[in-house]
Amino acid sequence: MTALKASMAGTVLNILVAEGDAVTAGQAVITIESMKMEIPIEAEVGGKVEKIHVEVGSFVNEEDTLLTLGE
Amino acid sequence: MKKILIANRGEIARRIIRTCNRLGIDTVAIHSEADGDLPYVSEATEAVLIGPNPVVQSYLQMDKIIEEAKKRNVEAIHPGYGLLSENAQFARKVTEAGIVFIGPESSIIEKMGDKIESRKTMIEAGVPVVPGTEEGTRTLEEALEAAAGLGYPVMLKASSGGGGIGMVRCEDEQALSQQFAGVKNRAKAYFGDDVVFLEKFISDARHIEVQIFGDHHGNIVHLFERNCSVQRRNQKVIEESPSPHLPQDARERLCAAAVKAAEAVRYTNAGTVEFIVDKNNDFYFLEMNTRLQVEHPVTEEVTGWDLVEWQLKVAAGEALPQQETIGSKGHAIEYRIYAEDPKTFLPSPGKLGKVVWGKGARIETGYEEGNSVTPFYDPMISKIIIQGADRVEALAKSQKFFATAEITGLKTNIALFKNFIESQEFISGEYATAVLPQWMEKTKEEKKI
C-alpha cells in the first residue's frame, strides 16, 4: 500500500478517480487549489485506488494523505 | 471624508490605511479568521471579523460587508484590487446603501469588465484594438473559421476573464480544437459566463499600460505608462516606468489613446488602459482595469503623487490637477515577491521565518516575520519598489537590494530576481512578454552544458 500525500496545503478542488479505479504512475488523480492556483496531484506509482481520504472542498495540509493505492 | 471601510486585505489594505492616517481619515478593516494576525488588521482604526477563510465566505460577502459599513457609519468603501474591486454589482449595492464607492460608476465597471463590449467601445472611440472577433464565438466551428481569417497563433479568451485566468494561446487548428471546450468551461466556473472570443496573437509584443484618472468635473488625465512585460503564467512579476526603448512620440500617442479610451466611457477615479505594443511601436487596446493596480507605486515614484489620496479626493467630489502639472521624473521598478517555487512557480504557503530586506527601496508588504502566508489567498508577500535618477541607477540599486534580501520559512522568487536582474535580457531593456520563461529555459540549457 502506498499513501499519496498532498505536496502543499490547499483545498481539494476535484477528485478525478473513484475507489476501485486502476491508475498509472504520473496520472493526475486529485486537483488541489492553493493560492488561487489549481495544482494537479499525480499518482507516484500505478495501482488500484483503495481508499480516498478526502472530499471535494476539504482543506488539506502539506503531507496529509489524500488516497491510498494498493496492488 | 472622516471614515472609510477597506473591503480588502494584506498589503493593499495596509497601503490604503497609511494614506488615510496621513489625511486623518479613520479606517475599518475586514478580515477572515486566518488573517486576524496580519499587520493591516491592527493598524486600522477598527477591525471586524467578516467570516471564515475561503473568500466566498469572507471577502466576497457583499451584503455582510455593506451591513458592517452601515453599522460603523463609514462614508465610503475602498475595494482595493482583486476581490470585489471590479464587481459592478458590489459597486451598485454600495451606492444604493448610501455609501460612496471609491472607484468608477458601476455601469463603467460592467462595460469594461466585458472584454467583447470594451473592444466595441474602443473601436467606436477610434482606439486601435487587437484584431479579433467582434462578437463571441459560440461554437468550435465558428472559432475555427474566425481563426483561419485572423491567422495563427491566436489567443482564445473568456470575455469575462482576467488576472491571467481564462486565456490560452493556440498555435494551430488542432490546439484551438483541444482548448475550446476547456476555456469555455473554465470561464463558466470562474466568471459565471462562458462567452469566449479570439484575438490574433501578436508576437514579440510588450505589455504597456497607461495610468489614467478622471474626476467628476470632466477632467481626465494620464500619469504616463508602465511596462509590465516581465510575466509568468500571464501574470506580472516586474513593472517599470518609463518603459525602456519606447520612443517619445510613441509614448505620447499611447498616453493620448488611453485618455481617449477613458473619455469614451466618461471615466472617473483610478483606471488603467492596457495595450499590446509591437516591434514597430504600433499599439492595440487590450483591456481596461477599473481599479487601482497592484503596480501603482511605480507611477507614484516617478510622478510624486499619492494615487490613493487622489482616489479619496475624487470620491469626495474634488477636482484633479490639470494634465500640464503632471510630470514624470527618474525611473522606478517594482518587483513582486511571491510565496512560490522560483523554478516551477508552484505555490509555497507557510510561515515567514526571517525577513531581511536590502536598503534603498520602498517596501509594500502585507506580512511581517512570523505571519503565515496561507493557501486561501494570492501568493504575493510584498512589493519592492526601487527608484533611481535613471534606469541604470535603478538597476544598480536593485542589484544591491537583492544581494542581501532573504526570506526563510517558505520558498520565494527572490532567488529568481537575484539572477534575472543580472541578465542581459533585463539589463538591455529590450524585452517582450515572453522574456522570463525564455530566459529560464536558456539558463536551464546552459546549466546542462
Short mmCIF file of C-alpha atoms in Angstrom, two decimals:
data_model
loop_
_atom_site.label_atom_id
_atom_site.label_comp_id
_atom_site.label_asym_id
_atom_site.label_seq_id
_atom_site.Cartn_x
_atom_site.Cartn_y
_atom_site.Cartn_z
CA MET A 1 0.00 0.00 0.00
CA THR A 2 1.22 3.44 -0.90
CA ALA A 3 -0.12 6.66 0.55
CA LEU A 4 -0.38 9.59 -1.83
CA LYS A 5 0.28 12.75 0.14
CA ALA A 6 -0.52 16.40 -0.50
CA SER A 7 2.54 18.25 -1.79
CA MET A 8 1.19 21.50 -0.37
CA ALA A 9 -1.62 22.90 1.74
CA GLY A 10 -4.84 23.77 -0.07
CA THR A 11 -8.44 22.93 -0.76
CA VAL A 12 -9.46 19.80 -2.68
CA LEU A 13 -11.00 21.07 -5.90
CA ASN A 14 -11.56 17.85 -7.84
CA ILE A 15 -11.22 14.14 -7.29
CA LEU A 16 -10.55 12.59 -10.66
CA VAL A 17 -10.72 8.94 -9.67
CA ALA A 18 -13.03 6.65 -7.66
CA GLU A 19 -12.25 3.89 -5.19
CA GLY A 20 -11.53 0.71 -7.13
CA ASP A 21 -10.13 2.54 -10.18
CA ALA A 22 -6.83 1.45 -11.63
CA VAL A 23 -4.37 4.33 -12.06
CA THR A 24 -1.00 4.59 -13.75
CA ALA A 25 2.10 6.37 -12.45
CA GLY A 26 2.00 10.03 -13.43
CA GLN A 27 -1.76 10.12 -13.78
CA ALA A 28 -3.42 13.19 -12.21
CA VAL A 29 -5.80 11.92 -9.55
CA ILE A 30 -6.71 14.96 -7.45
CA THR A 31 -6.64 18.70 -8.02
CA ILE A 32 -5.81 20.98 -5.12
CA GLU A 33 -6.43 24.71 -5.13
CA SER A 34 -3.75 26.68 -3.35
CA MET A 35 -3.09 30.41 -3.59
CA LYS A 36 -5.56 30.82 -6.45
CA MET A 37 -3.82 28.11 -8.49
CA GLU A 38 -5.01 24.65 -9.48
CA ILE A 39 -2.36 22.02 -8.79
CA PRO A 40 -2.82 18.52 -10.20
CA ILE A 41 -1.59 15.82 -7.82
CA GLU A 42 -0.27 12.83 -9.71
CA ALA A 43 -0.04 9.21 -8.58
CA GLU A 44 3.64 8.43 -7.99
CA VAL A 45 3.11 4.75 -8.71
CA GLY A 46 0.48 2.74 -10.56
CA GLY A 47 -2.11 0.66 -8.70
CA LYS A 48 -5.69 0.37 -7.58
CA VAL A 49 -7.31 3.17 -5.59
CA GLU A 50 -8.10 1.56 -2.24
CA LYS A 51 -9.36 4.46 -0.26
CA ILE A 52 -9.94 8.15 -0.85
CA HIS A 53 -9.36 10.05 2.39
CA VAL A 54 -10.62 13.48 1.35
CA GLU A 55 -13.66 15.00 -0.30
CA VAL A 56 -14.18 17.94 -2.61
CA GLY A 57 -13.96 21.11 -0.56
CA SER A 58 -11.90 19.64 2.28
CA PHE A 59 -8.84 21.53 3.41
CA VAL A 60 -5.59 19.57 3.47
CA ASN A 61 -2.23 20.37 4.99
CA GLU A 62 1.08 19.52 3.37
CA GLU A 63 1.84 15.80 3.87
CA ASP A 64 -1.79 14.85 4.59
CA THR A 65 -2.75 11.55 2.98
CA LEU A 66 -5.10 12.07 0.03
CA LEU A 67 -5.60 8.49 -1.02
CA THR A 68 -4.09 5.05 -0.62
CA LEU A 69 -3.11 2.89 -3.55
CA GLY A 70 -2.94 -0.90 -3.45
CA GLU A 71 -1.59 -3.53 -5.80
CA MET B 1 -14.33 62.22 4.47
CA LYS B 2 -13.92 61.05 8.07
CA LYS B 3 -14.16 57.26 7.92
CA ILE B 4 -13.91 54.54 5.27
CA LEU B 5 -14.12 50.76 5.17
CA ILE B 6 -11.48 48.82 3.25
CA ALA B 7 -13.02 45.76 1.57
CA ASN B 8 -9.67 44.05 1.08
CA ARG B 9 -6.72 42.51 2.89
CA GLY B 10 -2.93 42.35 3.11
CA GLU B 11 -0.59 44.86 1.56
CA ILE B 12 -3.18 46.95 -0.27
CA ALA B 13 -5.31 47.37 2.87
CA ARG B 14 -2.15 48.49 4.67
CA ARG B 15 -1.25 50.86 1.83
CA ILE B 16 -4.70 52.49 1.97
CA ILE B 17 -4.57 52.78 5.78
CA ARG B 18 -1.26 54.64 5.51
CA THR B 19 -2.68 57.38 3.30
CA CYS B 20 -5.84 57.57 5.41
CA ASN B 21 -3.76 58.06 8.55
CA ARG B 22 -1.87 60.90 6.91
CA LEU B 23 -5.14 62.55 5.89
CA GLY B 24 -6.80 62.00 9.29
CA ILE B 25 -9.39 59.52 7.97
CA ASP B 26 -10.46 56.62 10.22
CA THR B 27 -10.38 53.12 8.71
CA VAL B 28 -12.36 49.93 9.20
CA ALA B 29 -10.53 46.75 8.21
CA ILE B 30 -12.32 43.48 7.47
CA HIS B 31 -10.59 40.14 7.88
CA SER B 32 -11.10 36.38 7.70
CA GLU B 33 -10.17 34.06 10.54
CA ALA B 34 -6.75 33.30 9.04
CA ASP B 35 -5.92 36.98 8.52
CA GLY B 36 -6.62 38.15 12.09
CA ASP B 37 -2.91 38.42 12.94
CA LEU B 38 -1.85 40.36 9.86
CA PRO B 39 -0.49 43.88 10.38
CA TYR B 40 -3.28 45.65 8.48
CA VAL B 41 -5.86 44.43 11.00
CA SER B 42 -4.16 46.06 13.98
CA GLU B 43 -3.16 49.15 12.01
CA ALA B 44 -6.74 50.04 11.05
CA THR B 45 -8.77 52.21 13.45
CA GLU B 46 -11.36 49.42 13.75
CA ALA B 47 -11.36 45.81 12.58
CA VAL B 48 -14.12 43.28 12.06
CA LEU B 49 -14.04 39.53 11.52
CA ILE B 50 -16.11 39.09 8.38
CA GLY B 51 -16.10 35.29 8.03
CA PRO B 52 -14.22 32.00 7.56
CA ASN B 53 -11.13 31.69 5.36
CA PRO B 54 -12.46 30.97 1.84
CA VAL B 55 -13.02 34.27 0.03
CA VAL B 56 -16.61 33.38 -0.89
CA GLN B 57 -17.39 33.21 2.83
CA SER B 58 -15.47 36.34 3.80
CA TYR B 59 -14.03 38.96 1.43
CA LEU B 60 -16.70 38.36 -1.22
CA GLN B 61 -19.63 38.66 1.20
CA MET B 62 -21.08 41.85 -0.28
CA ASP B 63 -24.14 42.25 1.92
CA LYS B 64 -22.28 41.48 5.11
CA ILE B 65 -19.55 44.00 4.26
CA ILE B 66 -22.09 46.71 3.44
CA GLU B 67 -24.00 45.95 6.63
CA GLU B 68 -20.81 46.43 8.69
CA ALA B 69 -20.10 49.66 6.83
CA LYS B 70 -23.55 51.00 7.71
CA LYS B 71 -23.33 49.88 11.31
CA ARG B 72 -19.99 51.61 11.70
CA ASN B 73 -21.11 54.80 9.95
CA VAL B 74 -18.48 54.83 7.23
CA GLU B 75 -18.89 57.28 4.39
CA ALA B 76 -17.11 55.29 1.71
CA ILE B 77 -15.79 51.83 0.81
CA HIS B 78 -12.41 51.30 -0.85
CA PRO B 79 -12.36 47.94 -2.69
CA GLY B 80 -8.57 47.77 -3.26
CA TYR B 81 -7.65 45.47 -6.19
CA GLY B 82 -8.87 41.94 -6.93
CA LEU B 83 -11.74 40.57 -4.78
CA LEU B 84 -14.78 42.87 -5.22
CA SER B 85 -12.91 45.76 -6.86
CA GLU B 86 -14.25 45.12 -10.36
CA ASN B 87 -17.61 43.75 -9.33
CA ALA B 88 -20.28 46.05 -10.78
CA GLN B 89 -22.98 44.54 -8.57
CA PHE B 90 -20.99 45.39 -5.45
CA ALA B 91 -20.38 48.97 -6.62
CA ARG B 92 -24.13 49.31 -7.27
CA LYS B 93 -25.10 47.87 -3.90
CA VAL B 94 -22.68 50.16 -2.06
CA THR B 95 -24.11 53.21 -3.80
CA GLU B 96 -27.68 52.08 -3.16
CA ALA B 97 -26.84 51.76 0.53
CA GLY B 98 -25.99 55.47 0.51
CA ILE B 99 -22.24 54.84 0.76
CA VAL B 100 -19.64 56.20 -1.67
CA PHE B 101 -17.88 53.52 -3.75
CA ILE B 102 -14.25 54.57 -4.24
CA GLY B 103 -14.00 53.72 -7.92
CA PRO B 104 -15.86 54.34 -11.17
CA GLU B 105 -19.64 54.06 -11.65
CA SER B 106 -20.99 50.51 -11.70
CA SER B 107 -22.08 50.90 -15.33
CA ILE B 108 -18.47 51.64 -16.38
CA ILE B 109 -17.18 48.62 -14.43
CA GLU B 110 -19.78 46.47 -16.16
CA LYS B 111 -18.95 47.73 -19.64
CA MET B 112 -15.17 47.37 -19.24
CA GLY B 113 -15.43 44.02 -17.43
CA ASP B 114 -16.93 42.52 -20.55
CA LYS B 115 -13.96 42.22 -22.93
CA ILE B 116 -16.09 42.00 -26.08
CA GLU B 117 -18.12 45.04 -25.03
CA SER B 118 -14.99 47.04 -24.14
CA ARG B 119 -13.41 46.21 -27.52
CA LYS B 120 -16.53 47.52 -29.25
CA THR B 121 -16.45 50.71 -27.18
CA MET B 122 -12.81 51.31 -28.12
CA ILE B 123 -13.41 50.65 -31.82
CA GLU B 124 -16.20 53.26 -31.74
CA ALA B 125 -13.90 55.72 -29.97
CA GLY B 126 -11.20 55.25 -32.59
CA VAL B 127 -8.74 53.47 -30.29
CA PRO B 128 -6.91 50.63 -32.10
CA VAL B 129 -7.76 47.15 -30.75
CA VAL B 130 -6.02 43.79 -31.32
CA PRO B 131 -7.51 42.22 -34.47
CA GLY B 132 -10.07 39.66 -33.35
CA THR B 133 -13.67 38.55 -33.40
CA GLU B 134 -16.19 41.33 -32.88
CA GLU B 135 -18.66 39.03 -31.15
CA GLY B 136 -18.27 35.92 -29.01
CA THR B 137 -17.62 32.65 -30.82
CA ARG B 138 -20.36 30.23 -29.77
CA THR B 139 -19.16 27.03 -31.37
CA LEU B 140 -15.84 25.45 -32.24
CA GLU B 141 -16.76 25.65 -35.93
CA GLU B 142 -17.25 29.42 -35.62
CA ALA B 143 -13.95 29.72 -33.77
CA LEU B 144 -12.03 27.70 -36.36
CA GLU B 145 -13.45 29.79 -39.19
CA ALA B 146 -12.61 33.05 -37.41
CA ALA B 147 -9.09 31.83 -36.55
CA ALA B 148 -8.41 30.92 -40.16
CA GLY B 149 -9.32 34.51 -41.08
CA LEU B 150 -7.12 36.04 -38.37
CA GLY B 151 -4.17 33.71 -38.90
CA TYR B 152 -2.49 31.58 -36.20
CA PRO B 153 -1.35 31.80 -33.46
CA VAL B 154 -4.49 33.13 -31.81
CA MET B 155 -5.44 33.87 -28.21
CA LEU B 156 -8.63 32.21 -27.03
CA LYS B 157 -10.07 34.36 -24.25
CA ALA B 158 -13.01 34.44 -21.87
CA SER B 159 -14.92 37.69 -22.34
CA SER B 160 -15.38 37.99 -18.59
CA GLY B 161 -11.86 36.75 -17.74
CA GLY B 162 -9.00 38.49 -16.02
CA GLY B 163 -5.86 38.10 -13.95
CA GLY B 164 -4.35 35.71 -16.48
CA ILE B 165 -7.15 33.17 -15.98
CA GLY B 166 -9.31 32.12 -18.90
CA MET B 167 -6.87 32.73 -21.73
CA VAL B 168 -4.88 30.30 -23.85
CA ARG B 169 -2.56 30.73 -26.79
CA CYS B 170 -3.38 28.36 -29.66
CA GLU B 171 -0.67 27.62 -32.21
CA ASP B 172 -2.88 25.92 -34.77
CA GLU B 173 -6.27 24.41 -35.59
CA GLN B 174 -5.52 21.33 -33.52
CA ALA B 175 -4.64 23.35 -30.41
CA LEU B 176 -7.75 25.50 -30.77
CA SER B 177 -9.92 22.38 -31.13
CA GLN B 178 -8.36 20.92 -27.99
CA GLN B 179 -8.64 24.06 -25.90
CA PHE B 180 -12.05 25.41 -26.91
CA ALA B 181 -14.34 23.48 -24.56
CA GLY B 182 -11.90 23.75 -21.65
CA VAL B 183 -11.60 27.53 -21.79
CA LYS B 184 -15.38 27.80 -22.10
CA ASN B 185 -15.91 25.59 -19.04
CA ARG B 186 -13.26 27.40 -17.06
CA ALA B 187 -14.83 30.75 -17.93
CA LYS B 188 -18.17 29.46 -16.72
CA ALA B 189 -16.66 28.11 -13.49
CA TYR B 190 -14.52 31.14 -12.64
CA PHE B 191 -16.52 34.03 -14.02
CA GLY B 192 -20.04 32.63 -14.33
CA ASP B 193 -20.16 33.32 -18.05
CA ASP B 194 -18.87 31.08 -20.84
CA VAL B 195 -18.64 33.61 -23.68
CA VAL B 196 -15.24 33.33 -25.39
CA PHE B 197 -13.66 35.20 -28.29
CA LEU B 198 -10.48 35.19 -30.34
CA GLU B 199 -7.68 37.67 -30.77
CA LYS B 200 -4.71 37.47 -33.07
CA PHE B 201 -1.55 36.69 -31.09
CA ILE B 202 0.94 39.49 -31.56
CA SER B 203 4.45 38.12 -31.30
CA ASP B 204 7.41 39.89 -29.69
CA ALA B 205 4.98 42.26 -28.04
CA ARG B 206 5.36 44.30 -24.93
CA HIS B 207 2.61 44.81 -22.40
CA ILE B 208 2.49 48.52 -21.68
CA GLU B 209 -0.27 50.18 -19.72
CA VAL B 210 -1.22 53.77 -19.03
CA GLN B 211 -2.42 55.04 -15.66
CA ILE B 212 -5.41 57.31 -16.08
CA PHE B 213 -7.59 59.22 -13.64
CA GLY B 214 -10.90 61.03 -14.03
CA ASP B 215 -12.76 63.39 -11.69
CA HIS B 216 -16.45 64.32 -11.51
CA HIS B 217 -15.80 67.65 -13.25
CA GLY B 218 -14.99 66.17 -16.64
CA ASN B 219 -11.20 66.27 -16.28
CA ILE B 220 -9.41 63.10 -17.42
CA VAL B 221 -5.63 62.91 -17.10
CA HIS B 222 -2.92 60.30 -17.62
CA LEU B 223 0.08 59.61 -15.39
CA PHE B 224 2.27 58.06 -18.06
CA GLU B 225 2.95 54.41 -18.75
CA ARG B 226 4.28 51.27 -17.07
CA ASN B 227 5.95 48.39 -18.89
CA CYS B 228 4.63 45.14 -17.41
CA SER B 229 6.17 42.63 -19.83
CA VAL B 230 8.06 40.50 -17.30
CA GLN B 231 5.41 37.87 -16.60
CA ARG B 232 4.89 34.29 -15.63
CA ARG B 233 1.59 32.48 -16.30
CA ASN B 234 0.27 35.71 -17.92
CA GLN B 235 0.72 37.45 -14.57
CA LYS B 236 3.03 40.35 -13.91
CA VAL B 237 6.24 39.94 -11.94
CA ILE B 238 8.20 43.15 -12.65
CA GLU B 239 6.86 46.54 -13.77
CA GLU B 240 8.75 49.69 -14.64
CA SER B 241 8.25 53.28 -15.70
CA PRO B 242 9.17 54.80 -18.06
CA SER B 243 9.06 51.89 -20.47
CA PRO B 244 12.58 51.27 -21.84
CA HIS B 245 13.02 51.67 -25.61
CA LEU B 246 9.69 53.37 -26.17
CA PRO B 247 10.31 56.46 -28.33
CA GLN B 248 8.89 59.74 -27.02
CA ASP B 249 6.40 60.12 -29.89
CA ALA B 250 5.07 56.59 -29.32
CA ARG B 251 4.74 57.34 -25.61
CA GLU B 252 2.73 60.47 -26.36
CA ARG B 253 0.44 58.63 -28.79
CA LEU B 254 -0.07 55.82 -26.28
CA CYS B 255 -0.98 58.19 -23.43
CA ALA B 256 -3.29 60.19 -25.72
CA ALA B 257 -5.06 56.96 -26.80
CA ALA B 258 -5.53 55.99 -23.14
CA VAL B 259 -7.13 59.34 -22.35
CA LYS B 260 -9.36 58.93 -25.41
CA ALA B 261 -10.38 55.47 -24.17
CA ALA B 262 -11.23 56.89 -20.75
CA GLU B 263 -13.17 59.77 -22.28
CA ALA B 264 -15.22 57.32 -24.35
CA VAL B 265 -16.78 55.97 -21.14
CA ARG B 266 -16.58 59.26 -19.13
CA TYR B 267 -14.29 57.53 -16.70
CA THR B 268 -13.99 58.57 -13.07
CA ASN B 269 -11.43 57.63 -10.40
CA ALA B 270 -8.34 55.44 -11.00
CA GLY B 271 -8.09 53.20 -14.03
CA THR B 272 -5.53 51.56 -16.26
CA VAL B 273 -5.66 51.12 -20.00
CA GLU B 274 -3.62 48.10 -21.09
CA PHE B 275 -2.05 47.93 -24.52
CA ILE B 276 -0.05 45.42 -26.51
CA VAL B 277 2.83 47.22 -28.23
CA ASP B 278 4.58 45.52 -31.16
CA LYS B 279 8.14 45.81 -32.50
CA ASN B 280 7.23 48.83 -34.64
CA ASN B 281 5.75 50.60 -31.60
CA ASP B 282 2.25 50.18 -33.03
CA PHE B 283 -0.15 49.54 -30.19
CA TYR B 284 -3.51 47.88 -29.63
CA PHE B 285 -6.01 48.21 -26.78
CA LEU B 286 -6.13 45.06 -24.67
CA GLU B 287 -8.40 45.86 -21.73
CA MET B 288 -9.20 48.45 -19.14
CA ASN B 289 -8.82 47.79 -15.42
CA THR B 290 -11.36 49.80 -13.47
CA ARG B 291 -9.48 49.99 -10.19
CA LEU B 292 -6.15 50.81 -8.58
CA GLN B 293 -3.46 48.45 -9.92
CA VAL B 294 -1.06 46.35 -7.86
CA GLU B 295 1.80 48.20 -9.58
CA HIS B 296 0.53 51.76 -8.89
CA PRO B 297 3.57 52.58 -6.68
CA VAL B 298 5.76 52.63 -9.81
CA THR B 299 3.72 55.57 -11.06
CA GLU B 300 3.73 57.22 -7.64
CA GLU B 301 7.53 57.09 -7.55
CA VAL B 302 8.03 58.79 -10.92
CA THR B 303 5.20 61.32 -10.68
CA GLY B 304 5.41 62.12 -6.97
CA TRP B 305 1.62 61.86 -6.48
CA ASP B 306 -0.19 59.64 -3.96
CA LEU B 307 -2.77 57.78 -6.06
CA VAL B 308 -4.77 56.55 -3.06
CA GLU B 309 -5.12 60.18 -1.97
CA TRP B 310 -6.37 61.04 -5.47
CA GLN B 311 -8.92 58.23 -5.27
CA LEU B 312 -10.26 59.57 -1.98
CA LYS B 313 -10.36 63.14 -3.30
CA VAL B 314 -12.18 62.19 -6.50
CA ALA B 315 -14.66 60.12 -4.48
CA ALA B 316 -15.29 63.18 -2.31
CA GLY B 317 -16.02 65.27 -5.41
CA GLU B 318 -12.78 67.23 -5.50
CA ALA B 319 -11.10 68.24 -8.77
CA LEU B 320 -7.90 66.65 -10.12
CA PRO B 321 -4.90 68.74 -11.17
CA GLN B 322 -4.61 69.67 -14.84
CA GLN B 323 -2.55 67.49 -17.20
CA GLU B 324 0.20 70.13 -17.64
CA THR B 325 1.06 69.95 -13.95
CA ILE B 326 1.70 66.19 -14.01
CA GLY B 327 5.26 65.19 -14.84
CA SER B 328 7.41 62.08 -14.69
CA LYS B 329 10.94 62.14 -13.28
CA GLY B 330 13.56 59.42 -12.96
CA HIS B 331 12.88 55.70 -13.19
CA ALA B 332 11.07 53.23 -10.94
CA ILE B 333 10.92 49.41 -10.95
CA GLU B 334 8.62 47.17 -8.92
CA TYR B 335 9.38 43.52 -8.08
CA ARG B 336 6.59 41.30 -6.79
CA ILE B 337 7.77 38.85 -4.15
CA TYR B 338 5.67 35.69 -4.33
CA ALA B 339 5.50 32.70 -1.99
CA GLU B 340 6.31 30.22 -4.72
CA ASP B 341 8.98 27.90 -6.02
CA PRO B 342 11.36 30.06 -8.11
CA LYS B 343 11.71 27.33 -10.75
CA THR B 344 8.30 25.71 -11.08
CA PHE B 345 6.26 28.73 -9.88
CA LEU B 346 4.19 26.34 -7.76
CA PRO B 347 2.71 27.96 -4.63
CA SER B 348 4.58 27.67 -1.35
CA PRO B 349 2.31 28.60 1.55
CA GLY B 350 3.87 28.67 5.00
CA LYS B 351 5.05 30.74 7.92
CA LEU B 352 7.51 33.55 7.36
CA GLY B 353 10.71 32.99 9.28
CA LYS B 354 13.38 35.62 8.95
CA VAL B 355 12.67 38.53 6.58
CA VAL B 356 15.74 40.53 5.59
CA TRP B 357 15.43 43.33 3.07
CA GLY B 358 18.20 45.26 1.42
CA LYS B 359 18.45 49.04 1.59
CA GLY B 360 17.16 51.82 -0.63
CA ALA B 361 13.70 50.52 -1.52
CA ARG B 362 10.08 51.29 -0.82
CA ILE B 363 8.56 48.12 0.61
CA GLU B 364 4.85 47.42 0.49
CA THR B 365 4.19 44.26 2.44
CA GLY B 366 1.14 42.56 3.82
CA TYR B 367 3.15 40.29 6.09
CA GLU B 368 5.89 40.57 8.70
CA GLU B 369 8.13 37.96 10.30
CA GLY B 370 6.08 35.23 11.99
CA ASN B 371 2.96 35.81 9.88
CA SER B 372 1.57 32.92 7.83
CA VAL B 373 1.07 33.14 4.09
CA THR B 374 -1.98 30.89 3.84
CA PRO B 375 -3.19 28.86 0.83
CA PHE B 376 -6.53 30.73 0.78
CA TYR B 377 -5.31 33.86 -0.96
CA ASP B 378 -2.92 35.24 -3.54
CA PRO B 379 0.77 34.22 -3.15
CA MET B 380 2.06 37.82 -3.17
CA ILE B 381 4.02 38.61 0.00
CA SER B 382 5.47 42.03 -0.78
CA LYS B 383 6.25 44.56 -3.47
CA ILE B 384 9.70 46.09 -3.68
CA ILE B 385 9.81 49.46 -5.44
CA ILE B 386 13.19 50.88 -6.36
CA GLN B 387 13.65 54.33 -7.74
CA GLY B 388 16.63 55.98 -9.41
CA ALA B 389 17.57 59.11 -11.35
CA ASP B 390 17.58 56.88 -14.45
CA ARG B 391 17.20 53.19 -15.34
CA VAL B 392 20.89 52.47 -14.86
CA GLU B 393 20.78 53.79 -11.31
CA ALA B 394 17.52 51.95 -10.55
CA LEU B 395 19.09 48.70 -11.79
CA ALA B 396 22.25 49.20 -9.74
CA LYS B 397 20.16 49.84 -6.64
CA SER B 398 18.07 46.75 -7.42
CA GLN B 399 21.14 44.54 -7.63
CA LYS B 400 22.40 45.89 -4.33
CA PHE B 401 19.00 45.36 -2.73
CA PHE B 402 18.57 41.76 -3.83
CA ALA B 403 22.15 40.88 -2.90
CA THR B 404 21.12 40.97 0.77
CA ALA B 405 17.37 40.22 0.55
CA GLU B 406 16.33 36.95 2.17
CA ILE B 407 13.16 35.28 3.39
CA THR B 408 13.20 32.00 5.29
CA GLY B 409 10.38 29.63 6.21
CA LEU B 410 8.93 29.26 2.73
CA LYS B 411 10.04 29.38 -0.90
CA THR B 412 10.02 32.74 -2.66
CA ASN B 413 11.05 34.08 -6.06
CA ILE B 414 13.82 36.24 -4.52
CA ALA B 415 16.41 33.80 -5.89
CA LEU B 416 14.93 34.25 -9.35
CA PHE B 417 15.21 38.04 -9.14
CA LYS B 418 18.82 37.87 -7.97
CA ASN B 419 19.75 36.18 -11.25
CA PHE B 420 17.25 37.69 -13.64
CA ILE B 421 18.17 41.31 -12.87
CA GLU B 422 21.77 40.49 -13.80
CA SER B 423 20.71 39.08 -17.18
CA GLN B 424 21.48 40.81 -20.46
CA GLU B 425 17.81 40.44 -21.40
CA PHE B 426 16.60 42.55 -18.50
CA ILE B 427 19.51 44.98 -18.34
CA SER B 428 19.19 45.86 -22.04
CA GLY B 429 15.52 46.69 -21.50
CA GLU B 430 14.71 45.24 -24.90
CA TYR B 431 12.33 42.59 -23.72
CA ALA B 432 8.88 41.29 -24.66
CA THR B 433 6.24 39.37 -22.69
CA ALA B 434 7.97 36.01 -23.20
CA VAL B 435 11.26 37.20 -21.66
CA LEU B 436 11.06 35.43 -18.31
CA PRO B 437 10.11 31.91 -19.49
CA GLN B 438 12.60 32.23 -22.37
CA TRP B 439 15.41 33.31 -20.08
CA MET B 440 14.63 30.46 -17.66
CA GLU B 441 14.68 27.96 -20.50
CA LYS B 442 18.02 29.35 -21.69
CA THR B 443 19.68 29.24 -18.26
CA LYS B 444 18.45 25.66 -17.81
CA GLU B 445 20.07 24.69 -21.13
CA GLU B 446 23.33 26.43 -20.20
CA LYS B 447 23.50 24.55 -16.91
CA LYS B 448 23.11 21.25 -18.78
CA ILE B 449 26.15 22.07 -20.94
#
